[in-house]
PDB file of C-alpha atoms in Angstrom:
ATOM      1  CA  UNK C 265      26.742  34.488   7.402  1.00 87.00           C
ATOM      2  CA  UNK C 266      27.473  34.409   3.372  1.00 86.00           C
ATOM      3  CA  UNK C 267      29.894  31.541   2.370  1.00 84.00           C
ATOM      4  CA  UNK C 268      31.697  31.267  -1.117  1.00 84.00           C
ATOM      5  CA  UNK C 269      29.773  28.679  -2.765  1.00 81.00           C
ATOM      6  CA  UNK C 270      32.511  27.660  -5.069  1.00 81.00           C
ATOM      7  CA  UNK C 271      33.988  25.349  -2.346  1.00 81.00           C
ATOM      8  CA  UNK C 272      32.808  22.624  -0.778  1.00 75.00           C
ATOM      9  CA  UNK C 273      32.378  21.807   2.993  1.00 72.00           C
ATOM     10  CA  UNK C 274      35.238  19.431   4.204  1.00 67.00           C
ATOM     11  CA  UNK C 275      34.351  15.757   4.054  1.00 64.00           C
ATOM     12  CA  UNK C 276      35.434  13.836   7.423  1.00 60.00           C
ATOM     13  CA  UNK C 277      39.227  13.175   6.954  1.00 62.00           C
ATOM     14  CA  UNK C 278      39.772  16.107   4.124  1.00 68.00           C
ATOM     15  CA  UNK C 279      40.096  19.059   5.969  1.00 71.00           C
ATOM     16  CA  UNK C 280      39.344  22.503   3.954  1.00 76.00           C
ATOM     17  CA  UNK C 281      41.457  26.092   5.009  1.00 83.00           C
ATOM     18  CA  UNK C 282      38.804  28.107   3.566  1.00 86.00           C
ATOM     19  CA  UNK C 283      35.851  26.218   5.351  1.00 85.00           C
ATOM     20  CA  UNK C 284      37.802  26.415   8.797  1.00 87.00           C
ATOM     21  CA  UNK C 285      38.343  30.052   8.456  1.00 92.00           C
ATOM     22  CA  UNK C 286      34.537  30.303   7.799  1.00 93.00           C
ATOM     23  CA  UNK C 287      33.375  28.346  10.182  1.00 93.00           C
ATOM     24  CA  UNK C 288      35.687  30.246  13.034  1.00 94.00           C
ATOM     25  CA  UNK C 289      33.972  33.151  11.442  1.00 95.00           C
ATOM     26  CA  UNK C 290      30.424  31.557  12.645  1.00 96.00           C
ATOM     27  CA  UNK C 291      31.730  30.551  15.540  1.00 97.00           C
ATOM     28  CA  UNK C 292      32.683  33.753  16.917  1.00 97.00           C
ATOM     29  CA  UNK C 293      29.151  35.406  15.250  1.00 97.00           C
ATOM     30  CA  UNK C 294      27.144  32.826  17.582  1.00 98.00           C
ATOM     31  CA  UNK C 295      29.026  33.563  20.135  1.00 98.00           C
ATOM     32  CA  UNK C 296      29.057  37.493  20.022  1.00 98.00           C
ATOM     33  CA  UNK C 297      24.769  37.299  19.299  1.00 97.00           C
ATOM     34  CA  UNK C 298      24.770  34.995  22.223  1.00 97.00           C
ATOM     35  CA  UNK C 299      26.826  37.108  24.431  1.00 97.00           C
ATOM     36  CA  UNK C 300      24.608  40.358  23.259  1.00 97.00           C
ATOM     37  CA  UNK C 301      21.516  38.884  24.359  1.00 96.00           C
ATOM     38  CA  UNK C 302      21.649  37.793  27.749  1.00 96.00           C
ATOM     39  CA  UNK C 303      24.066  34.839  26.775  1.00 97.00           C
ATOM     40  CA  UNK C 304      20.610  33.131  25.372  1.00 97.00           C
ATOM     41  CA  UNK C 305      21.696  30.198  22.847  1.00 97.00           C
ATOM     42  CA  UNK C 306      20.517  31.205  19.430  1.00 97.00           C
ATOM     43  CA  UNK C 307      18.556  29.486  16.601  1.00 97.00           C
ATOM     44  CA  UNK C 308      20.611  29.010  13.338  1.00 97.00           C
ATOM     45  CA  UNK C 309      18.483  29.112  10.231  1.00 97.00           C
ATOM     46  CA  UNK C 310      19.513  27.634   6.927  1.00 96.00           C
ATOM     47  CA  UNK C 311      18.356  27.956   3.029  1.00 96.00           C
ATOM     48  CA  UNK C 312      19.465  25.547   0.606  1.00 94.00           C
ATOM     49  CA  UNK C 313      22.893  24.980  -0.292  1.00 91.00           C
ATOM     50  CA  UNK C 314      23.378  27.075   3.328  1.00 93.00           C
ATOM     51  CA  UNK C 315      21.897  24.206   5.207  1.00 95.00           C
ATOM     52  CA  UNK C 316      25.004  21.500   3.753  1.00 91.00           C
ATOM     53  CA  UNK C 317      27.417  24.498   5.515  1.00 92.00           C
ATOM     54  CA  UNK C 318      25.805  25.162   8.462  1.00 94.00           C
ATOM     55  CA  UNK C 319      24.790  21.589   9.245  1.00 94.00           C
ATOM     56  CA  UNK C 320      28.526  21.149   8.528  1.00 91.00           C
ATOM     57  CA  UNK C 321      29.482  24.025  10.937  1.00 94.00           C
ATOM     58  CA  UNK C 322      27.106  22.528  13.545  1.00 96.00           C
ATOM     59  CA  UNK C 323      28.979  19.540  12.956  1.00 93.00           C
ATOM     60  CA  UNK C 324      32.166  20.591  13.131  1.00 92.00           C
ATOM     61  CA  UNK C 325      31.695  21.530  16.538  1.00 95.00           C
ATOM     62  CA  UNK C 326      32.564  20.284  19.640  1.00 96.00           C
ATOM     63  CA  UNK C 327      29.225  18.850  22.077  1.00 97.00           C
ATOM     64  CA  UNK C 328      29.827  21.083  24.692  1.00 97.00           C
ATOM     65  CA  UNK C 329      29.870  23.744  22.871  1.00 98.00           C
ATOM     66  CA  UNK C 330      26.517  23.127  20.508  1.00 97.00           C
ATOM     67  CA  UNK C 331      24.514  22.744  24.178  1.00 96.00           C
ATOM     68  CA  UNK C 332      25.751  25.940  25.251  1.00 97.00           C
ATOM     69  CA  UNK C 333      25.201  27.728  22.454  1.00 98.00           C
ATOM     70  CA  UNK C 334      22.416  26.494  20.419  1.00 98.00           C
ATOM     71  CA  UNK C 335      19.048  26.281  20.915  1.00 98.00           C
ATOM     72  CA  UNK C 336      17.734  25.407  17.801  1.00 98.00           C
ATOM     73  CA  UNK C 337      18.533  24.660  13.949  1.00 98.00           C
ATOM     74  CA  UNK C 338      16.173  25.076  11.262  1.00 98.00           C
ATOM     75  CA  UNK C 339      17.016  24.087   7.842  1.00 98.00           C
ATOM     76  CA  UNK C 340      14.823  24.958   5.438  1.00 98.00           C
ATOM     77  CA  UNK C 341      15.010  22.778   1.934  1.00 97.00           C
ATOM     78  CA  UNK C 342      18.469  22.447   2.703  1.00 96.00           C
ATOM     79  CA  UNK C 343      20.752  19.968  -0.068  1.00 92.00           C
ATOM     80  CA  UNK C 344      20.610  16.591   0.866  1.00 91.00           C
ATOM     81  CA  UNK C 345      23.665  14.732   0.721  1.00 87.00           C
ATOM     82  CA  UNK C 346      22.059  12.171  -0.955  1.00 89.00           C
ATOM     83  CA  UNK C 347      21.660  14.190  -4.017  1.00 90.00           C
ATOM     84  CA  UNK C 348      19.527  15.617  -6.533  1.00 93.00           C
ATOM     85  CA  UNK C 349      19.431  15.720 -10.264  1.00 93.00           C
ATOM     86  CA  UNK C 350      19.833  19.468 -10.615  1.00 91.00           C
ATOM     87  CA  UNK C 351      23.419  18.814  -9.706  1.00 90.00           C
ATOM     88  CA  UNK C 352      24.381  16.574 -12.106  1.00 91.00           C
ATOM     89  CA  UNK C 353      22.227  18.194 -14.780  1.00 92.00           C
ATOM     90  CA  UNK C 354      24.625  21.320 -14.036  1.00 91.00           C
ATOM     91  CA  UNK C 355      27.499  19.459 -14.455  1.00 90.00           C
ATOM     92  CA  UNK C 356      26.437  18.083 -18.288  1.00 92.00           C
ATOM     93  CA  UNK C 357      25.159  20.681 -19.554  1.00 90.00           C
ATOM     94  CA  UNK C 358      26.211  23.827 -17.284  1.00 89.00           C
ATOM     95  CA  UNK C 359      24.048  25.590 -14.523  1.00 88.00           C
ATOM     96  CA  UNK C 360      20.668  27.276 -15.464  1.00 82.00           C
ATOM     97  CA  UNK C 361      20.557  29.134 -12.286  1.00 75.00           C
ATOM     98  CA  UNK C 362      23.999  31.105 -12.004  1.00 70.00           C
ATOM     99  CA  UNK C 363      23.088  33.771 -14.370  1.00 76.00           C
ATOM    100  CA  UNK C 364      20.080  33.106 -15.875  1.00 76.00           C
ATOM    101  CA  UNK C 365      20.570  35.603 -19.008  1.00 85.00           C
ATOM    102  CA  UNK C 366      24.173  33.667 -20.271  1.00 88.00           C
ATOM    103  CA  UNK C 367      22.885  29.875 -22.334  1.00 89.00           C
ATOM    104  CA  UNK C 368      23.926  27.518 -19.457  1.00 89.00           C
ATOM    105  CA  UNK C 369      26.654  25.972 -21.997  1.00 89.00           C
ATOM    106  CA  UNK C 370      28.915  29.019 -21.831  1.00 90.00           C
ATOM    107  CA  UNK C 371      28.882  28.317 -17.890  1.00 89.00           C
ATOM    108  CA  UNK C 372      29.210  24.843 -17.722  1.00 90.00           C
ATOM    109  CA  UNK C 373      33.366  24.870 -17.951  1.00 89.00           C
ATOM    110  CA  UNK C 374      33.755  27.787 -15.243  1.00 88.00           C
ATOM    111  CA  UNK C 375      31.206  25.805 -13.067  1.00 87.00           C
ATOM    112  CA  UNK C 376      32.989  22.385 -13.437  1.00 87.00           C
ATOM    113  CA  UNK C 377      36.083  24.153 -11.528  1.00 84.00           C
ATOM    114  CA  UNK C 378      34.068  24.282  -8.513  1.00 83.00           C
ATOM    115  CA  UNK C 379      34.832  22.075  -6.132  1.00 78.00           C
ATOM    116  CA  UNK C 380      31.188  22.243  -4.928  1.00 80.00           C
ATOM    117  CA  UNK C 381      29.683  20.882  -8.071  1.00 80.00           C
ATOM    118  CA  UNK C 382      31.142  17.420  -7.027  1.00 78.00           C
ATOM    119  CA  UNK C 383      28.705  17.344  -3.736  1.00 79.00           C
ATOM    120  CA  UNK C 384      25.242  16.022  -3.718  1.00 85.00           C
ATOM    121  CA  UNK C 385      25.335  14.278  -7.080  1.00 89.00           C
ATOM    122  CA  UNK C 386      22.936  11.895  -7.201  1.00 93.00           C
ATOM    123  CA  UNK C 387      23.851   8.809  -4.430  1.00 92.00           C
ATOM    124  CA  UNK C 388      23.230   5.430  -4.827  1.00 92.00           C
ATOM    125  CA  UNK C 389      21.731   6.007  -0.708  1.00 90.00           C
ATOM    126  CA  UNK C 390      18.647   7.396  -2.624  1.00 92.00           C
ATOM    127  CA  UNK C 391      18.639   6.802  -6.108  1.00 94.00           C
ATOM    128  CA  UNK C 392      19.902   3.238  -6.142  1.00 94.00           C
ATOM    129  CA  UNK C 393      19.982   1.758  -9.780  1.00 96.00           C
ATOM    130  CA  UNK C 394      17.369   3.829 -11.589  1.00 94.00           C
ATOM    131  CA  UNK C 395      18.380   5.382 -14.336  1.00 96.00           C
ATOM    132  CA  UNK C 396      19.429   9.272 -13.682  1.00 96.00           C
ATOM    133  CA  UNK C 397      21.261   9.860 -17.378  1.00 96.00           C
ATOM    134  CA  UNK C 398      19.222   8.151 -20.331  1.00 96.00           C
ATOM    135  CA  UNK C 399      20.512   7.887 -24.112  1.00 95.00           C
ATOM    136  CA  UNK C 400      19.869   5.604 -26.552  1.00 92.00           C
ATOM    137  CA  UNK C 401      22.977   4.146 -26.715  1.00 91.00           C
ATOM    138  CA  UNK C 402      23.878   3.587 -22.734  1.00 94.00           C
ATOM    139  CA  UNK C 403      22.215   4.224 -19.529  1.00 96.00           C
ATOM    140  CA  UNK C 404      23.779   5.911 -16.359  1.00 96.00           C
ATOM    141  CA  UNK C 405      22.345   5.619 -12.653  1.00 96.00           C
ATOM    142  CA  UNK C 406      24.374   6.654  -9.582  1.00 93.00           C
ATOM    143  CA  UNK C 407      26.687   3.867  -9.542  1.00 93.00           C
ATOM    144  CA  UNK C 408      27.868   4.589 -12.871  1.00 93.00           C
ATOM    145  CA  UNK C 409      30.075   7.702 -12.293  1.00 90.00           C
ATOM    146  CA  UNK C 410      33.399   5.588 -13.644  1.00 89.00           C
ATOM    147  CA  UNK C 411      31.806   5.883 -17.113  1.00 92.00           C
ATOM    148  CA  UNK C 412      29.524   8.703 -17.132  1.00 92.00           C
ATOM    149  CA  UNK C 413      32.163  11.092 -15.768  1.00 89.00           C
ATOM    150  CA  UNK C 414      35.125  10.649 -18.722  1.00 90.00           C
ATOM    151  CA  UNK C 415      31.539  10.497 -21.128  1.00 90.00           C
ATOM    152  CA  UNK C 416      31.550  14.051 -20.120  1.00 88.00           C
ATOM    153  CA  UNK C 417      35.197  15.123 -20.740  1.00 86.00           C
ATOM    154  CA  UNK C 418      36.208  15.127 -16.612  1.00 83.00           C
ATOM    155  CA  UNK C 419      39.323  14.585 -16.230  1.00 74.00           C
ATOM    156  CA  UNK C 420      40.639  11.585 -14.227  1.00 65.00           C
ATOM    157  CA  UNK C 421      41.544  13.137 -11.075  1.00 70.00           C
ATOM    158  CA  UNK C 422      37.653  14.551 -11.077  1.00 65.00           C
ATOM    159  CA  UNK C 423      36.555  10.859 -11.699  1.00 66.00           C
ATOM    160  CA  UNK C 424      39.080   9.810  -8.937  1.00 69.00           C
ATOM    161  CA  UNK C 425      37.974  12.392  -6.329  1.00 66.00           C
ATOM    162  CA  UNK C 426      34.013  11.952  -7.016  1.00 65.00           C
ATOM    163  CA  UNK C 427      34.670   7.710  -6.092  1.00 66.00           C
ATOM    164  CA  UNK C 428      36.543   7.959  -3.747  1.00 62.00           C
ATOM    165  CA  UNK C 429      34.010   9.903  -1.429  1.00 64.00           C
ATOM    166  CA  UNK C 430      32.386   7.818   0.739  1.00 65.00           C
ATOM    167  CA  UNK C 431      28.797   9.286   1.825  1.00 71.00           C
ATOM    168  CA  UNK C 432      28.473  10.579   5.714  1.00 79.00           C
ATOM    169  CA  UNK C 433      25.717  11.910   7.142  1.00 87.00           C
ATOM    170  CA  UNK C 434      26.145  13.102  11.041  1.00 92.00           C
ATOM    171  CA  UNK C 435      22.968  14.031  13.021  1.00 96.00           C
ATOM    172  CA  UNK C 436      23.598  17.615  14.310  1.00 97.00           C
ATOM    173  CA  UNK C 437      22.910  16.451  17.753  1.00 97.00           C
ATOM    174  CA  UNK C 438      20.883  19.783  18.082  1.00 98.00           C
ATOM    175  CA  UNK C 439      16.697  20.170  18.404  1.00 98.00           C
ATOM    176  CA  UNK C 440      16.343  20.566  14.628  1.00 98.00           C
ATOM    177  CA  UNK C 441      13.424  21.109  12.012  1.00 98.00           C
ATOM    178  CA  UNK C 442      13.422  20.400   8.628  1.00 98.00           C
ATOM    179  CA  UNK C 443      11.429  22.000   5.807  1.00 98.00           C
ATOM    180  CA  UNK C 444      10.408  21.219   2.422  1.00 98.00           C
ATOM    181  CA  UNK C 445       8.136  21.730  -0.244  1.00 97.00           C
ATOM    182  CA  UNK C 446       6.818  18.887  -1.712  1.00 97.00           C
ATOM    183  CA  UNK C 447       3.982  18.283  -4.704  1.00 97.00           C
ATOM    184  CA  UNK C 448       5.803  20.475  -7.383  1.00 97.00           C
ATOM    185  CA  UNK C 449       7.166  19.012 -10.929  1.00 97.00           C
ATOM    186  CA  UNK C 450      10.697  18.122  -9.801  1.00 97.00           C
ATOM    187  CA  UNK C 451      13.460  16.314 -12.734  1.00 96.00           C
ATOM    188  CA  UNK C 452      14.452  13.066 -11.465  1.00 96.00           C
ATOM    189  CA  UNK C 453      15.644  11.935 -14.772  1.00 96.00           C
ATOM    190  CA  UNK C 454      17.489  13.669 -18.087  1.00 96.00           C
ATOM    191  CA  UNK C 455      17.432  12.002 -21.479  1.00 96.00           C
ATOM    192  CA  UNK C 456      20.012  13.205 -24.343  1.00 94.00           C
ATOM    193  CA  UNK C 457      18.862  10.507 -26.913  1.00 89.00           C
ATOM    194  CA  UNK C 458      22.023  10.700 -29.204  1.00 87.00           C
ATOM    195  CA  UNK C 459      24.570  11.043 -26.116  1.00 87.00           C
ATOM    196  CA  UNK C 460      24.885  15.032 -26.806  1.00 90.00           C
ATOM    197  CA  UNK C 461      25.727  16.577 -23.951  1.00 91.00           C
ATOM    198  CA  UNK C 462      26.111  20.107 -25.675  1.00 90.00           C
ATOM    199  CA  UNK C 463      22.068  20.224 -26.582  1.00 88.00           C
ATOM    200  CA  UNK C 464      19.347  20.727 -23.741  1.00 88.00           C
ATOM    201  CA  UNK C 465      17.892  17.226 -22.260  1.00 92.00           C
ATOM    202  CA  UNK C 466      14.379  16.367 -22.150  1.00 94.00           C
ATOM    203  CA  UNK C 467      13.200  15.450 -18.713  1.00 95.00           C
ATOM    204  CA  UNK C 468      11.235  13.077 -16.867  1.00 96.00           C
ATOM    205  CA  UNK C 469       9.541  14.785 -13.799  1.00 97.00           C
ATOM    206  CA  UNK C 470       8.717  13.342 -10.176  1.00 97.00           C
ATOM    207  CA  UNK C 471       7.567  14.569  -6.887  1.00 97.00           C
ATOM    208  CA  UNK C 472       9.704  17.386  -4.692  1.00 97.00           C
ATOM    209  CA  UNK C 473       9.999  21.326  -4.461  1.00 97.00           C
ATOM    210  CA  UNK C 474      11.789  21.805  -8.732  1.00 96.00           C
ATOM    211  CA  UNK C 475      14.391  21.466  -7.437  1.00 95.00           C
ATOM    212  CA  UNK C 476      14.929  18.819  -4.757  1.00 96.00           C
ATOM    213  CA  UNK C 477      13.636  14.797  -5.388  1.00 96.00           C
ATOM    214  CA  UNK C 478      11.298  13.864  -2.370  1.00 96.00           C
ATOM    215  CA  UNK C 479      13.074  10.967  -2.545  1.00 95.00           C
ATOM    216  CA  UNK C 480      15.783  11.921  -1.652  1.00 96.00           C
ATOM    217  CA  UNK C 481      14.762  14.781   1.049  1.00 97.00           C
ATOM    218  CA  UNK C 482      12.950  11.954   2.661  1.00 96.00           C
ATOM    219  CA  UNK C 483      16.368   9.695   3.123  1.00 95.00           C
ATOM    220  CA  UNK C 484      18.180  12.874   4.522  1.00 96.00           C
ATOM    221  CA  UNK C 485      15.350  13.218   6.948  1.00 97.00           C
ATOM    222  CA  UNK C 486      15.770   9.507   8.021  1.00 96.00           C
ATOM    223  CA  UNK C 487      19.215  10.011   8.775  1.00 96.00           C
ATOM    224  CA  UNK C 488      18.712  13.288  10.745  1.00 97.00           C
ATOM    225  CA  UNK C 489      16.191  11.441  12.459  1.00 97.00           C
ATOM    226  CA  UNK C 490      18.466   8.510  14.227  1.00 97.00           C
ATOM    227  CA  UNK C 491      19.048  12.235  16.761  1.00 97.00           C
ATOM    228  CA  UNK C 492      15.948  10.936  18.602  1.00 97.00           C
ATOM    229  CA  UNK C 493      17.278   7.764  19.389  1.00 97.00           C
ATOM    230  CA  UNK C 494      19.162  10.265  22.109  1.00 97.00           C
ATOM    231  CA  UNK C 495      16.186  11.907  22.694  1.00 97.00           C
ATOM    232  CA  UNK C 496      16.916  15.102  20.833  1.00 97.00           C
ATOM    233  CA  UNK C 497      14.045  16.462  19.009  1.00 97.00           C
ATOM    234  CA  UNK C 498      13.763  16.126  15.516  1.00 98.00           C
ATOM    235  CA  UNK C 499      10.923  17.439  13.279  1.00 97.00           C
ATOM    236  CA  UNK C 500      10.072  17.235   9.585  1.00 98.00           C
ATOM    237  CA  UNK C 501       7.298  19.620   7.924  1.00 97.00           C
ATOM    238  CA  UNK C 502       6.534  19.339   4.515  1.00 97.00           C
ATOM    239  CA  UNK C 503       4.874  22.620   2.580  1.00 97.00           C
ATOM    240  CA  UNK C 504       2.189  21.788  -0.506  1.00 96.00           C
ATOM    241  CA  UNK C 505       2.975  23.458  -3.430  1.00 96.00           C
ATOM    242  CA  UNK C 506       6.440  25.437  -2.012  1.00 97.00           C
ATOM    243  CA  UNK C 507       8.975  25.448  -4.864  1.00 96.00           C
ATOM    244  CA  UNK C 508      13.012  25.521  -3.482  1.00 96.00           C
ATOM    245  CA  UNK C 509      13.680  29.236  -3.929  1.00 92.00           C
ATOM    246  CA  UNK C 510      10.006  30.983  -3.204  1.00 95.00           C
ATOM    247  CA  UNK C 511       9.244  28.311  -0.048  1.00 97.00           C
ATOM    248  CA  UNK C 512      10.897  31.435   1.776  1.00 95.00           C
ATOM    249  CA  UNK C 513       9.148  34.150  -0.128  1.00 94.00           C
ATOM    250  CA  UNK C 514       5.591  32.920  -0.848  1.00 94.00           C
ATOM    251  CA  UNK C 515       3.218  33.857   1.882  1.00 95.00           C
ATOM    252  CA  UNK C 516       1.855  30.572   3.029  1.00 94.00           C
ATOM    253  CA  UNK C 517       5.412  28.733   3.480  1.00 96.00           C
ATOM    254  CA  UNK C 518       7.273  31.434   4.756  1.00 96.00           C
ATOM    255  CA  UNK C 519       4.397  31.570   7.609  1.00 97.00           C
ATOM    256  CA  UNK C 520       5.017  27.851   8.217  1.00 97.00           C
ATOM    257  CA  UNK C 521       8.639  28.944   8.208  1.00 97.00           C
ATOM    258  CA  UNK C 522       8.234  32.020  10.675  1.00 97.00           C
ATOM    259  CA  UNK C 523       5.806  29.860  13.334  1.00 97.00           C
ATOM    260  CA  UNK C 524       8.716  27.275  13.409  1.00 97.00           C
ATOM    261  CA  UNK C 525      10.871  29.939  14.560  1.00 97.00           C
ATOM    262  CA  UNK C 526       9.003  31.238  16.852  1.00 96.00           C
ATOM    263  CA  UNK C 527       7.998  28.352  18.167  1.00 95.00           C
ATOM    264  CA  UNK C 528      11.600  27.356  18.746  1.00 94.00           C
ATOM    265  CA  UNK C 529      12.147  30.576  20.793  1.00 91.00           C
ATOM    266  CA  UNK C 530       9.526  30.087  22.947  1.00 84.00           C
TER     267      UNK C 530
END
């Protein structure tokens, strides 16, 4: 079910035409397998930047319909809402992953029109007042977006739109299992020591997959969590040594991956 990853998901309250259409699109895809195969509810699966859209389709919703039709969803190191550095890294100094033979400067002003650059910047929810942006002559941490965004040249309305979103994470309600690598070098913090944004950052490393903080996977998986309190089942697997894009390629996580499926259908 590909989506166009230049928009973002609608937050609660700002409804998005080309996110609707998609998700109708889903809809009727579920509903079609469903209908195919003895009207059995299906399991959605869910890589990355997939799992914000389709926990945002399961979301999106209504009850009724999620019982009848799903069985099971499996996100697999799906982006937090809480954030991770590769985000905002992207946004200072351009995206090293979009095409990886054009210098990530060339792409930084064609990826700064995207509207989903804005999500899953680093949230005060996870990174509180640490330090995500270092230079010598002022430090930035999640609650200073005010500054840090007109430091890089965004334009007010950008600055505008990035406060005023307030942070919302909905349980999908759904049995659900969440995977994620965890014990590979991951950046939690960038330093441009003279305030350069157009030169390449050093970086200070923590724990996650190289591309998502633990940190920050762990307080998505709290809030996904609170579905138990309702006694839907809920269940968190972290991989050793799975990095973000091979944790579905590499042999020994995409087993871990497979079994969860099957398990699921059983």
């Amino acid at each position: 079910a590909p989506y166009d990853p230049r928009h973002a998901p609608p937050l609660p309250g700002q409804p998005s035409q080309v996110y609707s259409d998609y998700f109708a699109r889903v809809k009727d895809l579920v509903e079609r397998a469903s209908e195919k195969n003895q009207n059995k509810p299906v399991i959605l699966v869910a890589h990355s930047f997939g799992g914000k859209v389709i926990l945002g389709f399961v979301n999106w919703t209504p009850m009724a319909w999620r019982k009848k039709f799903i069985k099971h969803l499996v996100l697999v190191s799906p982006t937090p809402p809480e954030g991770f550095l590769g985000v905002l890294t992207s946004l200072t100094s351009g995206p090293s992953f979009l095409v990886p033979s054009v210098p990530p400067l060339l792409l930084r002003q064609m990826w700064r029109t995207f509207a989903s650059t804005l999500l899953s910047l680093p949230s005060p929810m996870a990174f509180g007042h640490r330090p995500t942006v270092i230079t010598n002559h002022k430090n930035y941490s999640a609650y200073d977006y005010k500054d840090l965004l007109p430091a890089l040249g965004l334009n007010t309305e950008v600055v505008k739109r990035v406060l005023s979103m307030q942070l919302r994470i909905d349980p999908p309600m759904v049995p659900t299992t969440y995977l994620n690598g965890v014990g590979v070098k991951t950046p939690e913090q960038v330093v441009y020591r003279e305030g350069n944004f157009d030169v390449a950052p050093e970086k200070v490393y923590g724990d996650g997959d190289g591309t998502m903080n633990f940190f920050s996977v762990l307080a998505f998986v709290k809030e996904l969590s609170r579905q138990q309190q309702a006694n839907i089942p809920f269940k968190f697997v972290a991989i050793a040594n799975a990095t973000h894009s091979d944790i579905v390629v590499q042999e020994h996580s995409l087993k871990k991956v497979m079994d969860v499926i099957l398990e699921a259908n059983h």
